[in-house]
Amino acid sequence: MKKIDNILIGSDPELFIYNKDKAEIVSAIPFIPGTKEQPYVIGDKGYALQTDNILAEFNIPPCKTVEEFLHHMNYMKAYIQDHVAKIDPALTLLHMPDGHLKEEELQHPQAKEIGCSEDYDAWRDGEVNPKPAEFPGTLRTVGMHIHIGYSDPIAPINILIVKFFDLFLGVPSVLIEPKNERRQVYGNAGSFRHCRYGVEARILSGYFLGNDELLKWTYNNTQLAIKEANKYLNDDEDSIDIDVLKEDILEAMGGNVEVAKQLVETFEIPMV
């Protein structure tokens, strides 16, 4: 059976721009260079910056270690903070799963756009997820998608990885992040995209970009999910029968805190 090896982990996190003087979230569009079609490339190491709807979004080079992951994420957070503060010292970064903006911040045509290409549901054998028609009112949501590269990727392995990602990151995320409305729109259990190098798990919110402890937890639990997926592929005696847990995982990620706590305790999932 195939083994998931030569693993690289990357991310394309989103974040809010926050005006401290006004005490409100503002659109990133006037302040952040780059678009999805033409990202603003920073240096030659694989960093890029852009806007997505009213959010700032960046990407980092793929990482082999948690130290690399922390370095790249913090480099870009510092770069964006420095960039917006030069424009207006009142501007800073805000790492939350969702937030509401004033209508005046949502007048740009890009602020009406929702999503880009479709994503898929690992728990429905990779079927296409319905694309949201629009954001509910002034709500905007923030993601921190995790990209997992490995040797010779194939669709069934991508789906397996995402199921274990749900257990080891999606379920505990319900207990870690503040209560929010994000999963009305994005980030439901099993959300993923196939990539030429592997898979993009689209479950986590931008809250996990907030500090080093959350970032280390994200990287380490991603590696743990892959380790458990490999044990499943190898039919190890102590492997987790992930499909048996489907209903519990869906229930937990749907907001059932008690089920989430039970899964975390049963499988000794590291928390932060």
PDB file of C-alpha atoms in Angstrom:
ATOM      1  CA  MET A   1       0.000   0.000   0.000  1.00  0.00           C
ATOM      2  CA  LYS A   2       1.180   3.532  -0.775  1.00  0.00           C
ATOM      3  CA  LYS A   3       2.950   5.498   1.965  1.00  0.00           C
ATOM      4  CA  ILE A   4       2.578   9.256   2.407  1.00  0.00           C
ATOM      5  CA  ASP A   5       6.171  10.467   2.411  1.00  0.00           C
ATOM      6  CA  ASN A   6       8.450  13.381   1.450  1.00  0.00           C
ATOM      7  CA  ILE A   7       5.943  15.653   3.179  1.00  0.00           C
ATOM      8  CA  LEU A   8       5.930  19.418   2.725  1.00  0.00           C
ATOM      9  CA  ILE A   9       3.467  21.705   4.493  1.00  0.00           C
ATOM     10  CA  GLY A  10       2.471  25.174   3.328  1.00  0.00           C
ATOM     11  CA  SER A  11      -0.379  27.629   3.768  1.00  0.00           C
ATOM     12  CA  ASP A  12      -2.227  30.560   2.200  1.00  0.00           C
ATOM     13  CA  PRO A  13      -3.695  32.310   5.251  1.00  0.00           C
ATOM     14  CA  GLU A  14      -6.141  35.199   5.221  1.00  0.00           C
ATOM     15  CA  LEU A  15      -6.440  38.001   7.748  1.00  0.00           C
ATOM     16  CA  PHE A  16      -8.391  41.148   8.515  1.00  0.00           C
ATOM     17  CA  ILE A  17      -6.971  44.652   8.498  1.00  0.00           C
ATOM     18  CA  TYR A  18      -8.125  46.484  11.628  1.00  0.00           C
ATOM     19  CA  ASN A  19      -8.211  50.213  12.276  1.00  0.00           C
ATOM     20  CA  LYS A  20      -7.342  50.792  15.945  1.00  0.00           C
ATOM     21  CA  ASP A  21      -8.519  54.406  15.977  1.00  0.00           C
ATOM     22  CA  LYS A  22     -11.932  53.495  14.579  1.00  0.00           C
ATOM     23  CA  ALA A  23     -12.042  50.159  16.462  1.00  0.00           C
ATOM     24  CA  GLU A  24     -13.328  48.388  13.373  1.00  0.00           C
ATOM     25  CA  ILE A  25     -12.357  46.021  10.590  1.00  0.00           C
ATOM     26  CA  VAL A  26     -11.664  47.778   7.305  1.00  0.00           C
ATOM     27  CA  SER A  27     -11.281  46.552   3.750  1.00  0.00           C
ATOM     28  CA  ALA A  28      -7.740  45.514   2.812  1.00  0.00           C
ATOM     29  CA  ILE A  29      -8.313  46.460  -0.837  1.00  0.00           C
ATOM     30  CA  PRO A  30      -6.952  50.043  -0.573  1.00  0.00           C
ATOM     31  CA  PHE A  31      -3.851  48.944   1.339  1.00  0.00           C
ATOM     32  CA  ILE A  32      -2.698  45.521   0.098  1.00  0.00           C
ATOM     33  CA  PRO A  33      -1.093  44.992  -3.328  1.00  0.00           C
ATOM     34  CA  GLY A  34      -1.748  41.968  -5.528  1.00  0.00           C
ATOM     35  CA  THR A  35      -4.787  40.042  -6.695  1.00  0.00           C
ATOM     36  CA  LYS A  36      -5.600  36.349  -7.126  1.00  0.00           C
ATOM     37  CA  GLU A  37      -4.826  36.741 -10.820  1.00  0.00           C
ATOM     38  CA  GLN A  38      -1.614  38.707 -10.234  1.00  0.00           C
ATOM     39  CA  PRO A  39      -0.180  38.183  -6.733  1.00  0.00           C
ATOM     40  CA  TYR A  40       2.421  40.643  -5.473  1.00  0.00           C
ATOM     41  CA  VAL A  41       5.625  38.598  -5.301  1.00  0.00           C
ATOM     42  CA  ILE A  42       7.964  39.324  -2.398  1.00  0.00           C
ATOM     43  CA  GLY A  43      11.582  38.304  -2.963  1.00  0.00           C
ATOM     44  CA  ASP A  44      12.555  35.002  -4.553  1.00  0.00           C
ATOM     45  CA  LYS A  45      11.799  32.498  -1.780  1.00  0.00           C
ATOM     46  CA  GLY A  46       8.125  31.863  -2.544  1.00  0.00           C
ATOM     47  CA  TYR A  47       6.314  34.631  -0.663  1.00  0.00           C
ATOM     48  CA  ALA A  48       3.387  36.455  -2.251  1.00  0.00           C
ATOM     49  CA  LEU A  49       0.643  38.834  -1.167  1.00  0.00           C
ATOM     50  CA  GLN A  50      -2.825  39.648  -2.498  1.00  0.00           C
ATOM     51  CA  THR A  51      -6.374  40.556  -1.565  1.00  0.00           C
ATOM     52  CA  ASP A  52      -9.295  38.129  -1.499  1.00  0.00           C
ATOM     53  CA  ASN A  53     -12.663  39.824  -1.139  1.00  0.00           C
ATOM     54  CA  ILE A  54     -11.808  42.442   1.550  1.00  0.00           C
ATOM     55  CA  LEU A  55      -9.141  40.265   3.205  1.00  0.00           C
ATOM     56  CA  ALA A  56      -5.382  40.284   2.987  1.00  0.00           C
ATOM     57  CA  GLU A  57      -4.019  36.900   1.907  1.00  0.00           C
ATOM     58  CA  PHE A  58      -0.475  35.617   1.590  1.00  0.00           C
ATOM     59  CA  ASN A  59       1.351  32.427   0.817  1.00  0.00           C
ATOM     60  CA  ILE A  60       4.574  30.935   2.090  1.00  0.00           C
ATOM     61  CA  PRO A  61       7.171  28.506   0.742  1.00  0.00           C
ATOM     62  CA  PRO A  62       6.563  24.816   1.541  1.00  0.00           C
ATOM     63  CA  CYS A  63       8.075  23.713   4.852  1.00  0.00           C
ATOM     64  CA  LYS A  64       9.826  20.590   6.123  1.00  0.00           C
ATOM     65  CA  THR A  65       9.944  21.580   9.795  1.00  0.00           C
ATOM     66  CA  VAL A  66       7.852  23.419  12.358  1.00  0.00           C
ATOM     67  CA  GLU A  67      10.658  25.984  12.674  1.00  0.00           C
ATOM     68  CA  GLU A  68      10.440  26.781   8.954  1.00  0.00           C
ATOM     69  CA  PHE A  69       6.656  27.040   9.187  1.00  0.00           C
ATOM     70  CA  LEU A  70       6.861  29.506  12.090  1.00  0.00           C
ATOM     71  CA  HIS A  71       9.568  31.552  10.391  1.00  0.00           C
ATOM     72  CA  HIS A  72       7.690  31.910   7.108  1.00  0.00           C
ATOM     73  CA  MET A  73       4.350  32.717   8.730  1.00  0.00           C
ATOM     74  CA  ASN A  74       5.878  35.300  11.053  1.00  0.00           C
ATOM     75  CA  TYR A  75       7.947  36.843   8.261  1.00  0.00           C
ATOM     76  CA  MET A  76       4.801  37.564   6.255  1.00  0.00           C
ATOM     77  CA  LYS A  77       2.799  38.761   9.272  1.00  0.00           C
ATOM     78  CA  ALA A  78       5.594  41.218  10.061  1.00  0.00           C
ATOM     79  CA  TYR A  79       5.877  42.280   6.420  1.00  0.00           C
ATOM     80  CA  ILE A  80       2.147  43.062   6.181  1.00  0.00           C
ATOM     81  CA  GLN A  81       2.100  44.849   9.553  1.00  0.00           C
ATOM     82  CA  ASP A  82       5.023  47.027   8.502  1.00  0.00           C
ATOM     83  CA  HIS A  83       3.439  47.692   5.107  1.00  0.00           C
ATOM     84  CA  VAL A  84       0.042  48.856   6.420  1.00  0.00           C
ATOM     85  CA  ALA A  85       1.509  50.829   9.353  1.00  0.00           C
ATOM     86  CA  LYS A  86       3.549  52.904   6.899  1.00  0.00           C
ATOM     87  CA  ILE A  87       0.300  53.827   5.151  1.00  0.00           C
ATOM     88  CA  ASP A  88      -1.577  54.523   8.392  1.00  0.00           C
ATOM     89  CA  PRO A  89      -0.159  53.882  11.889  1.00  0.00           C
ATOM     90  CA  ALA A  90      -3.684  53.033  13.089  1.00  0.00           C
ATOM     91  CA  LEU A  91      -3.788  49.924  10.888  1.00  0.00           C
ATOM     92  CA  THR A  92      -2.923  46.511  12.298  1.00  0.00           C
ATOM     93  CA  LEU A  93      -3.654  42.826  11.711  1.00  0.00           C
ATOM     94  CA  LEU A  94      -6.588  40.933  13.199  1.00  0.00           C
ATOM     95  CA  HIS A  95      -6.696  37.135  13.326  1.00  0.00           C
ATOM     96  CA  MET A  96     -10.280  35.988  13.798  1.00  0.00           C
ATOM     97  CA  PRO A  97     -12.518  33.380  12.130  1.00  0.00           C
ATOM     98  CA  ASP A  98     -15.060  35.976  11.015  1.00  0.00           C
ATOM     99  CA  GLY A  99     -16.234  39.535  11.448  1.00  0.00           C
ATOM    100  CA  HIS A 100     -18.735  42.123  10.335  1.00  0.00           C
ATOM    101  CA  LEU A 101     -17.794  45.267   8.428  1.00  0.00           C
ATOM    102  CA  LYS A 102     -19.615  48.533   7.885  1.00  0.00           C
ATOM    103  CA  GLU A 103     -21.457  48.760   4.572  1.00  0.00           C
ATOM    104  CA  GLU A 104     -19.109  51.527   3.437  1.00  0.00           C
ATOM    105  CA  GLU A 105     -16.219  49.033   3.523  1.00  0.00           C
ATOM    106  CA  LEU A 106     -18.083  46.652   1.201  1.00  0.00           C
ATOM    107  CA  GLN A 107     -18.764  48.911  -1.780  1.00  0.00           C
ATOM    108  CA  HIS A 108     -15.867  47.773  -3.983  1.00  0.00           C
ATOM    109  CA  PRO A 109     -16.996  45.169  -6.592  1.00  0.00           C
ATOM    110  CA  GLN A 110     -14.420  42.718  -5.224  1.00  0.00           C
ATOM    111  CA  ALA A 111     -16.124  42.888  -1.825  1.00  0.00           C
ATOM    112  CA  LYS A 112     -19.178  41.238  -3.402  1.00  0.00           C
ATOM    113  CA  GLU A 113     -17.212  38.271  -4.793  1.00  0.00           C
ATOM    114  CA  ILE A 114     -17.375  34.947  -2.994  1.00  0.00           C
ATOM    115  CA  GLY A 115     -14.957  32.103  -3.516  1.00  0.00           C
ATOM    116  CA  CYS A 116     -13.120  31.154  -6.640  1.00  0.00           C
ATOM    117  CA  SER A 117     -12.828  27.561  -7.804  1.00  0.00           C
ATOM    118  CA  GLU A 118     -14.996  24.845  -6.281  1.00  0.00           C
ATOM    119  CA  ASP A 119     -13.906  22.620  -3.429  1.00  0.00           C
ATOM    120  CA  TYR A 120     -14.824  19.073  -2.459  1.00  0.00           C
ATOM    121  CA  ASP A 121     -16.082  16.976   0.451  1.00  0.00           C
ATOM    122  CA  ALA A 122     -13.880  14.128   1.679  1.00  0.00           C
ATOM    123  CA  TRP A 123     -16.814  12.590   3.591  1.00  0.00           C
ATOM    124  CA  ARG A 124     -18.873  12.308   0.388  1.00  0.00           C
ATOM    125  CA  ASP A 125     -16.093  10.551  -1.567  1.00  0.00           C
ATOM    126  CA  GLY A 126     -14.797  13.798  -3.005  1.00  0.00           C
ATOM    127  CA  GLU A 127     -18.079  15.142  -4.379  1.00  0.00           C
ATOM    128  CA  VAL A 128     -18.212  18.856  -5.207  1.00  0.00           C
ATOM    129  CA  ASN A 129     -19.414  21.147  -2.420  1.00  0.00           C
ATOM    130  CA  PRO A 130     -22.189  23.574  -3.341  1.00  0.00           C
ATOM    131  CA  LYS A 131     -20.642  27.023  -3.798  1.00  0.00           C
ATOM    132  CA  PRO A 132     -22.131  29.693  -1.502  1.00  0.00           C
ATOM    133  CA  ALA A 133     -24.190  32.212  -3.442  1.00  0.00           C
ATOM    134  CA  GLU A 134     -23.094  35.187  -1.332  1.00  0.00           C
ATOM    135  CA  PHE A 135     -21.888  36.210   2.111  1.00  0.00           C
ATOM    136  CA  PRO A 136     -24.676  36.740   4.660  1.00  0.00           C
ATOM    137  CA  GLY A 137     -24.962  40.536   4.845  1.00  0.00           C
ATOM    138  CA  THR A 138     -21.873  42.228   6.235  1.00  0.00           C
ATOM    139  CA  LEU A 139     -20.272  38.985   7.463  1.00  0.00           C
ATOM    140  CA  ARG A 140     -16.873  38.047   6.050  1.00  0.00           C
ATOM    141  CA  THR A 141     -14.977  34.872   6.976  1.00  0.00           C
ATOM    142  CA  VAL A 142     -11.273  34.147   7.250  1.00  0.00           C
ATOM    143  CA  GLY A 143      -9.456  30.888   6.448  1.00  0.00           C
ATOM    144  CA  MET A 144      -6.027  29.402   7.014  1.00  0.00           C
ATOM    145  CA  HIS A 145      -5.864  26.618   4.492  1.00  0.00           C
ATOM    146  CA  ILE A 146      -3.117  24.033   4.943  1.00  0.00           C
ATOM    147  CA  HIS A 147      -1.377  22.624   1.866  1.00  0.00           C
ATOM    148  CA  ILE A 148       0.143  19.147   2.154  1.00  0.00           C
ATOM    149  CA  GLY A 149       2.569  17.997  -0.504  1.00  0.00           C
ATOM    150  CA  TYR A 150       3.812  14.423  -0.788  1.00  0.00           C
ATOM    151  CA  SER A 151       5.284  12.031  -3.363  1.00  0.00           C
ATOM    152  CA  ASP A 152       3.067  10.894  -6.246  1.00  0.00           C
ATOM    153  CA  PRO A 153      -0.253  12.237  -4.901  1.00  0.00           C
ATOM    154  CA  ILE A 154      -3.500  10.492  -5.799  1.00  0.00           C
ATOM    155  CA  ALA A 155      -7.125  11.380  -5.077  1.00  0.00           C
ATOM    156  CA  PRO A 156      -7.951   8.547  -2.616  1.00  0.00           C
ATOM    157  CA  ILE A 157      -4.940   9.445  -0.455  1.00  0.00           C
ATOM    158  CA  ASN A 158      -5.905  13.129  -0.535  1.00  0.00           C
ATOM    159  CA  ILE A 159      -9.353  12.199   0.754  1.00  0.00           C
ATOM    160  CA  LEU A 160      -7.880  10.016   3.508  1.00  0.00           C
ATOM    161  CA  ILE A 161      -5.517  12.783   4.633  1.00  0.00           C
ATOM    162  CA  VAL A 162      -8.397  15.248   4.897  1.00  0.00           C
ATOM    163  CA  LYS A 163     -10.457  12.837   7.016  1.00  0.00           C
ATOM    164  CA  PHE A 164      -7.600  12.505   9.499  1.00  0.00           C
ATOM    165  CA  PHE A 165      -7.026  16.269   9.309  1.00  0.00           C
ATOM    166  CA  ASP A 166     -10.643  16.723  10.385  1.00  0.00           C
ATOM    167  CA  LEU A 167     -10.129  14.474  13.402  1.00  0.00           C
ATOM    168  CA  PHE A 168      -6.815  15.933  14.574  1.00  0.00           C
ATOM    169  CA  LEU A 169      -7.381  19.600  13.685  1.00  0.00           C
ATOM    170  CA  GLY A 170     -10.995  20.241  12.676  1.00  0.00           C
ATOM    171  CA  VAL A 171     -12.539  18.651  15.771  1.00  0.00           C
ATOM    172  CA  PRO A 172     -10.255  20.342  18.335  1.00  0.00           C
ATOM    173  CA  SER A 173     -10.586  23.659  16.493  1.00  0.00           C
ATOM    174  CA  VAL A 174     -14.192  23.751  17.723  1.00  0.00           C
ATOM    175  CA  LEU A 175     -12.842  23.858  21.290  1.00  0.00           C
ATOM    176  CA  ILE A 176      -9.952  26.250  20.615  1.00  0.00           C
ATOM    177  CA  GLU A 177     -11.295  29.101  18.500  1.00  0.00           C
ATOM    178  CA  PRO A 178     -13.985  31.543  19.642  1.00  0.00           C
ATOM    179  CA  LYS A 179     -17.569  30.852  18.667  1.00  0.00           C
ATOM    180  CA  ASN A 180     -18.162  32.128  15.152  1.00  0.00           C
ATOM    181  CA  GLU A 181     -20.307  32.007  12.021  1.00  0.00           C
ATOM    182  CA  ARG A 182     -17.623  30.962   9.532  1.00  0.00           C
ATOM    183  CA  ARG A 183     -18.939  27.473   8.830  1.00  0.00           C
ATOM    184  CA  GLN A 184     -22.181  28.989   7.561  1.00  0.00           C
ATOM    185  CA  VAL A 185     -20.094  29.808   4.496  1.00  0.00           C
ATOM    186  CA  TYR A 186     -16.745  27.942   4.465  1.00  0.00           C
ATOM    187  CA  GLY A 187     -14.657  25.396   6.341  1.00  0.00           C
ATOM    188  CA  ASN A 188     -17.150  22.598   6.878  1.00  0.00           C
ATOM    189  CA  ALA A 189     -15.922  19.094   7.686  1.00  0.00           C
ATOM    190  CA  GLY A 190     -14.165  17.443   4.777  1.00  0.00           C
ATOM    191  CA  SER A 191     -13.566  20.604   2.719  1.00  0.00           C
ATOM    192  CA  PHE A 192     -10.549  20.242   0.451  1.00  0.00           C
ATOM    193  CA  ARG A 193      -9.071  20.758  -3.004  1.00  0.00           C
ATOM    194  CA  HIS A 194      -6.844  18.458  -5.006  1.00  0.00           C
ATOM    195  CA  CYS A 195      -3.487  20.027  -5.921  1.00  0.00           C
ATOM    196  CA  ARG A 196      -0.793  18.900  -8.340  1.00  0.00           C
ATOM    197  CA  TYR A 197       1.532  18.367  -5.347  1.00  0.00           C
ATOM    198  CA  GLY A 198      -1.024  16.898  -2.930  1.00  0.00           C
ATOM    199  CA  VAL A 199      -4.030  18.331  -1.137  1.00  0.00           C
ATOM    200  CA  GLU A 200      -5.331  21.584   0.361  1.00  0.00           C
ATOM    201  CA  ALA A 201      -7.260  21.126   3.612  1.00  0.00           C
ATOM    202  CA  ARG A 202      -9.708  24.047   3.850  1.00  0.00           C
ATOM    203  CA  ILE A 203     -11.042  23.528   7.358  1.00  0.00           C
ATOM    204  CA  LEU A 204      -9.120  25.866   9.680  1.00  0.00           C
ATOM    205  CA  SER A 205      -9.952  29.530  10.223  1.00  0.00           C
ATOM    206  CA  GLY A 206      -7.621  32.510  10.274  1.00  0.00           C
ATOM    207  CA  TYR A 207      -7.733  32.460  14.068  1.00  0.00           C
ATOM    208  CA  PHE A 208      -4.876  29.919  13.992  1.00  0.00           C
ATOM    209  CA  LEU A 209      -2.539  32.502  12.478  1.00  0.00           C
ATOM    210  CA  GLY A 210      -2.774  34.475  15.716  1.00  0.00           C
ATOM    211  CA  ASN A 211       0.328  33.375  17.650  1.00  0.00           C
ATOM    212  CA  ASP A 212       3.258  30.964  17.689  1.00  0.00           C
ATOM    213  CA  GLU A 213       1.547  28.395  19.908  1.00  0.00           C
ATOM    214  CA  LEU A 214      -1.402  28.103  17.522  1.00  0.00           C
ATOM    215  CA  LEU A 215       0.901  27.903  14.519  1.00  0.00           C
ATOM    216  CA  LYS A 216       3.072  25.190  16.103  1.00  0.00           C
ATOM    217  CA  TRP A 217      -0.055  23.268  17.068  1.00  0.00           C
ATOM    218  CA  THR A 218      -1.314  23.488  13.475  1.00  0.00           C
ATOM    219  CA  TYR A 219       1.925  22.182  11.984  1.00  0.00           C
ATOM    220  CA  ASN A 220       2.444  19.423  14.555  1.00  0.00           C
ATOM    221  CA  ASN A 221      -1.134  18.171  14.430  1.00  0.00           C
ATOM    222  CA  THR A 222      -0.997  18.146  10.636  1.00  0.00           C
ATOM    223  CA  GLN A 223       2.033  15.871  10.869  1.00  0.00           C
ATOM    224  CA  LEU A 224       0.186  13.743  13.418  1.00  0.00           C
ATOM    225  CA  ALA A 225      -2.807  13.421  11.072  1.00  0.00           C
ATOM    226  CA  ILE A 226      -0.481  12.237   8.302  1.00  0.00           C
ATOM    227  CA  LYS A 227       1.204   9.771  10.671  1.00  0.00           C
ATOM    228  CA  GLU A 228      -2.188   8.290  11.581  1.00  0.00           C
ATOM    229  CA  ALA A 229      -3.192   8.158   7.903  1.00  0.00           C
ATOM    230  CA  ASN A 230      -0.025   6.153   7.214  1.00  0.00           C
ATOM    231  CA  LYS A 231      -0.869   3.746  10.055  1.00  0.00           C
ATOM    232  CA  TYR A 232      -4.304   3.285   8.477  1.00  0.00           C
ATOM    233  CA  LEU A 233      -2.735   2.595   5.067  1.00  0.00           C
ATOM    234  CA  ASN A 234      -0.353   0.105   6.659  1.00  0.00           C
ATOM    235  CA  ASP A 235      -3.245  -1.573   8.513  1.00  0.00           C
ATOM    236  CA  ASP A 236      -1.364  -1.217  11.803  1.00  0.00           C
ATOM    237  CA  GLU A 237      -2.928  -2.911  14.785  1.00  0.00           C
ATOM    238  CA  ASP A 238      -3.473   0.429  16.550  1.00  0.00           C
ATOM    239  CA  SER A 239      -4.689   2.318  13.479  1.00  0.00           C
ATOM    240  CA  ILE A 240      -7.874   4.381  13.668  1.00  0.00           C
ATOM    241  CA  ASP A 241     -10.852   3.244  11.587  1.00  0.00           C
ATOM    242  CA  ILE A 242     -11.555   6.774  10.452  1.00  0.00           C
ATOM    243  CA  ASP A 243     -14.755   6.058   8.500  1.00  0.00           C
ATOM    244  CA  VAL A 244     -16.450   4.630  11.597  1.00  0.00           C
ATOM    245  CA  LEU A 245     -16.019   8.069  13.171  1.00  0.00           C
ATOM    246  CA  LYS A 246     -17.722   9.962  10.334  1.00  0.00           C
ATOM    247  CA  GLU A 247     -20.928  10.881  12.140  1.00  0.00           C
ATOM    248  CA  ASP A 248     -19.141  11.890  15.338  1.00  0.00           C
ATOM    249  CA  ILE A 249     -16.661  14.064  13.424  1.00  0.00           C
ATOM    250  CA  LEU A 250     -19.451  15.747  11.455  1.00  0.00           C
ATOM    251  CA  GLU A 251     -21.409  16.320  14.663  1.00  0.00           C
ATOM    252  CA  ALA A 252     -18.402  17.777  16.463  1.00  0.00           C
ATOM    253  CA  MET A 253     -17.395  20.058  13.604  1.00  0.00           C
ATOM    254  CA  GLY A 254     -21.004  21.133  13.322  1.00  0.00           C
ATOM    255  CA  GLY A 255     -20.591  22.693  16.757  1.00  0.00           C
ATOM    256  CA  ASN A 256     -21.348  19.915  19.251  1.00  0.00           C
ATOM    257  CA  VAL A 257     -18.788  20.735  21.923  1.00  0.00           C
ATOM    258  CA  GLU A 258     -19.455  17.621  24.010  1.00  0.00           C
ATOM    259  CA  VAL A 259     -18.813  15.280  21.075  1.00  0.00           C
ATOM    260  CA  ALA A 260     -15.678  17.250  20.210  1.00  0.00           C
ATOM    261  CA  LYS A 261     -14.396  16.895  23.802  1.00  0.00           C
ATOM    262  CA  GLN A 262     -15.110  13.162  23.744  1.00  0.00           C
ATOM    263  CA  LEU A 263     -13.163  12.643  20.509  1.00  0.00           C
ATOM    264  CA  VAL A 264     -10.230  14.701  21.782  1.00  0.00           C
ATOM    265  CA  GLU A 265     -10.116  12.654  24.993  1.00  0.00           C
ATOM    266  CA  THR A 266     -10.577   9.268  23.308  1.00  0.00           C
ATOM    267  CA  PHE A 267      -7.803   9.796  20.765  1.00  0.00           C
ATOM    268  CA  GLU A 268      -5.556  11.879  23.053  1.00  0.00           C
ATOM    269  CA  ILE A 269      -5.437  14.692  20.515  1.00  0.00           C
ATOM    270  CA  PRO A 270      -2.900  17.368  21.520  1.00  0.00           C
ATOM    271  CA  MET A 271      -4.491  20.696  22.385  1.00  0.00           C
ATOM    272  CA  VAL A 272      -3.212  24.237  22.783  1.00  0.00           C
TER     273      VAL A 272
END
